Amino acid sequence: MISRRTFVGSAAALALSERLFAAETAAAKPSPELEKLGALALNEAKRLKATYCDIRITRYRNQTMAVRLNPERGTGKTLVVPTVADSGSFGFGVRVIANGAWGFASSPFVTMAEITRITGEAVAVAKANSVLQTKPVELAPVAAYRTRWVTPHEKDPFAVPLAEKLDLIRAAANEVKKSDRVFSSAAQMVFRSEDKYFASTEGSSIQQLCLQSTGGVNATAVDTARGLSKSRRFQAPPSTAGYEIVPVMNLLENASRVREEVQEHLAAPPVTAGKKDLVLLPTHLWLTIHESLGHSTELDRALGYEANYAGTSFLTTDKLGKQRVGSDIVNVWGDRTNERGLATIGYDDDGVKTTKFPILEKGIFMHYQTIRDQAHLLGEKESRGCCYADSWGSVPFQRMPNVWLEPGSRDTSLESLIAGVEDGILIDGDGSFSIDQQRYNFQFGGDAFWEIKGGKKGRMLRSVAYQAKTTDFWTSCDGIAGPAYFQQYGALNDGKGEPAQSNAVSHGCSPARFRQINVIQTD
Amino acid sequence: MLTREEAKKITDRVLALTTFPECAVSLRNSETASIRYAVNSVTTSGFQVEQQLSISVTKDKKTGSTSVTEFDDKSLRDAMKRAEQLSDVAPPNPEFIPGLGPQQYANFDNFVDATAAARSAAMIPAIRAVIEGARAKNLVAAGFFERDATVSVIANKHGLFAFERSTDSRLSTTVRTPEGSSSGWASSQSPDISKIDVAAVAAAAIGKCDRWRNPKRLEPGKYMVVLEPTAVSDLLPLIGSQFSARSAEEGRSFLSKKGGGTLLSEKLFPDFVTLRTDPFDKRNRGMLWTNGGIPAAPVTWIEKGVVKNLVYDRYWAQQAGQKPTPAANRLMLDGGTDSLDALIAGVERGLLVTRFFYLRVVNAQTVQYTGLTRDGLFLIENGKITAPAGNFRFNESPVRLLQNIVKMGVPERAQGGEGEGMIAPALVVKDFPLTSVSDAI
């Protein structure tokens, strides 16, 4: 419980967050002031007989700009409705092991006294919990680092004038709304930064800056007489990058396409249900990879640590190195080092240097995603660097790295994948998604669907979803386009854990073809 | 936790930092204690203090918004400056509505000191009881026990100030066989942590796990289902956001009439369906305002099958010449008097559903959702549970679900893993479309 004195005391302090994270990002070592605050927690934890302690002091910034164009009630005149917000969050979390159990406590009051107090709270939580601990927590070894890491970027998105960003999204939304047959349009850009300092009793002191940028446009069309409403969307790949990705989003060009395609979507006939071949574009397939291969290969799920919420996994530990999940051409990587991946970072929230590792090799399940307190459960000697907490106030745990599907051979094109389909559907963009708690049965919609007949892309369809079992689906994969088609999409809000946390993660792939998948007609 | 006086001081201080004619402030301060357990042992747990202040300023209909977690003078001044700068560059918002003046809020306080004070040491006995109960039957427990105490405040330049404090607590548990051949789940929620019925939660989850071993695979199809209150509370609240008058008028909702207009006052559901919002039911945490300060109040959305009200936010209400309404959350579905056993006894052939999982919208206009059954699905034959059944995926709308209700049980507070939950009775529903099998346990 925060006393009045603690609260008022914090209000009298200076605005620390700016000062702490203001140092040149080119510096090789963390800010001395951050290191001093970090050492307070580590020393207090040692004094209280904790056997391990780490502290994360973190500042977040989230800049969102959006413009919605919709008709005014009664007049039909187009109104331009903007949203402009720039929010921040700053605080710290302390994690300890005491009596062999984890304890965690956090606070937004970044003062020396509060860091000492909260460290004591974390130790108290650990000691209280230890009465029910069956085996002491065991951490895989980790090297000590004293370093800084920054998302590779060319242009700080927060330094770009707001007016420039607003002009661009307004132009994109206008471009969509040029047709009277478009009921409403919207465009948005989001920029996020995470300044994070990590120190642990393993000897690490790590300061990192992660930048994420994205944008998109969308449209809605309505046919009141038929009682139908349909949408179309372009989502630029969310990336760890700076403002340099904005010009390559091609917002205006994509806005024109969205305008035409939303009308086509409204006029499209519903799909006829049945077994069909699917050609899935990277804008869509990323989410199928995420749900069916990303989550099923998390070790905490396989061992039952997520049983009460997100669920477990069909990939139990006895299947490691043996289970066929996909066809021979399906090679899948876990990776927190790849360029522009949303989960890409220098060091994870265990202080482990991030890495890349095979998850599926020629369709066979090879490795789980792990963190320090899990590695020994598999007899492994080191963590795979997948530890993450979504806030200073959240407990770090195992979260998904970027999980990507290796492209096919150089001579496989999207056109050749389509040419090999007699009766099928081409799907672009993500839509509805749902999968069971062991990652067997899934159902995915999409944002746009085109019929493929006799090897040719035809008219647009609506009301499409497909259902499959993960292993059936991936073993039916008989074509993946080459590296030239590789694109990386992802989500900023992948949920897991109790209390629920949100992870940002990317999934790259080239277009791929799947045979005889069960397609259903939705409302 | 912040007191009313401390909160007022902070919001007054922030409002005084701007000369803009419009400034709205919201403040949230919470303390949360939680214990997570799995594999019959405690895993990650924590004690979290959080605070956040959001500022929105408007001049000439141009609005800038920001939020901060640092409340020192410099941080607040910087935040206000940032919001004003954002407002300077923002285009005017034609849908902007000036802030409300002082409002009369209900005198409703659902803050329980024992909940606010509970920490790991006080919560551990509950976890121990669940784990020991599972272990005694050679089963494996996982779960989450959390309590929070939260202060919420809103204030603006027109003299509006409202303060609310509330507590809530939640225990849920999943009990599985060691080899993963069965899984059972149960939960309990209350603003008063002493009312969490640990023994009942443990017994229900263990019992479900015991009875669901080796489920029988049934064919997909339309089934008569008995939905336990948790299953209802997973699916039915998804209808709440679809009561928007705006989307109904604009042809984007299930409440849009073909050719134009809305289905307000139309009878869409059976006579016995009455769906309401009651923000002052003591089984829930408090909620004094919604939609930017509109005082929370009981509203009936569906009365005896007739659509009685739509949600008007302040802008749309002004456009439509209507009074603004609270949001359609904290839903309650009126029920009957039958126990769950009595509902089961009335079913010739059907399925008993414990809860749903991974609900995602398939068609926003018809409110069609997909999702799966989880943690206990049982075949009912001739009024009796005769076998555990394998899980299914479904594609269904809560609109059709309300239309297909056959019988209702006694309402209770229920919350699964999907959304805020509601006060829901168990329901017997016909023609529930289970579209494919799931091998998941």
Tab-separated table of C-alpha atoms in Angstrom, chain B residues 243 245 248 254-257 261-269 271 300-312 322:
chain	number	residue	atom	x	y	z
B	243	PHE	CA	-26.047	-1.542	-29.454
B	245	ALA	CA	-27.185	3.852	-32.355
B	248	ALA	CA	-27.330	0.827	-36.397
B	254	PHE	CA	-27.478	-6.262	-36.545
B	255	LEU	CA	-29.815	-3.527	-35.357
B	256	SER	CA	-29.835	-1.864	-38.818
B	257	LYS	CA	-33.059	-2.216	-40.763
B	261	GLY	CA	-33.413	2.975	-40.081
B	262	THR	CA	-32.965	0.817	-37.006
B	263	LEU	CA	-34.705	-2.082	-35.310
B	264	LEU	CA	-35.342	-0.110	-32.107
B	265	SER	CA	-38.714	-1.130	-30.608
B	266	GLU	CA	-38.807	-4.278	-32.770
B	267	LYS	CA	-39.347	-7.655	-31.153
B	268	LEU	CA	-36.319	-9.719	-32.145
B	269	PHE	CA	-36.151	-12.188	-29.269
B	271	ASP	CA	-40.688	-12.982	-24.576
B	300	THR	CA	-32.746	-2.093	-20.209
B	301	TRP	CA	-31.484	-2.967	-23.699
B	302	ILE	CA	-33.901	-5.785	-24.470
B	303	GLU	CA	-37.186	-6.040	-22.562
B	304	LYS	CA	-39.339	-9.139	-23.021
B	305	GLY	CA	-37.710	-9.669	-26.407
B	306	VAL	CA	-38.133	-6.066	-27.646
B	307	VAL	CA	-35.106	-3.821	-28.384
B	308	LYS	CA	-35.728	-0.975	-25.924
B	309	ASN	CA	-32.628	1.218	-26.101
B	310	LEU	CA	-29.614	1.992	-28.255
B	311	VAL	CA	-26.324	3.483	-27.061
B	312	TYR	CA	-25.967	7.175	-27.818
B	322	GLN	CA	-31.574	12.131	-28.041
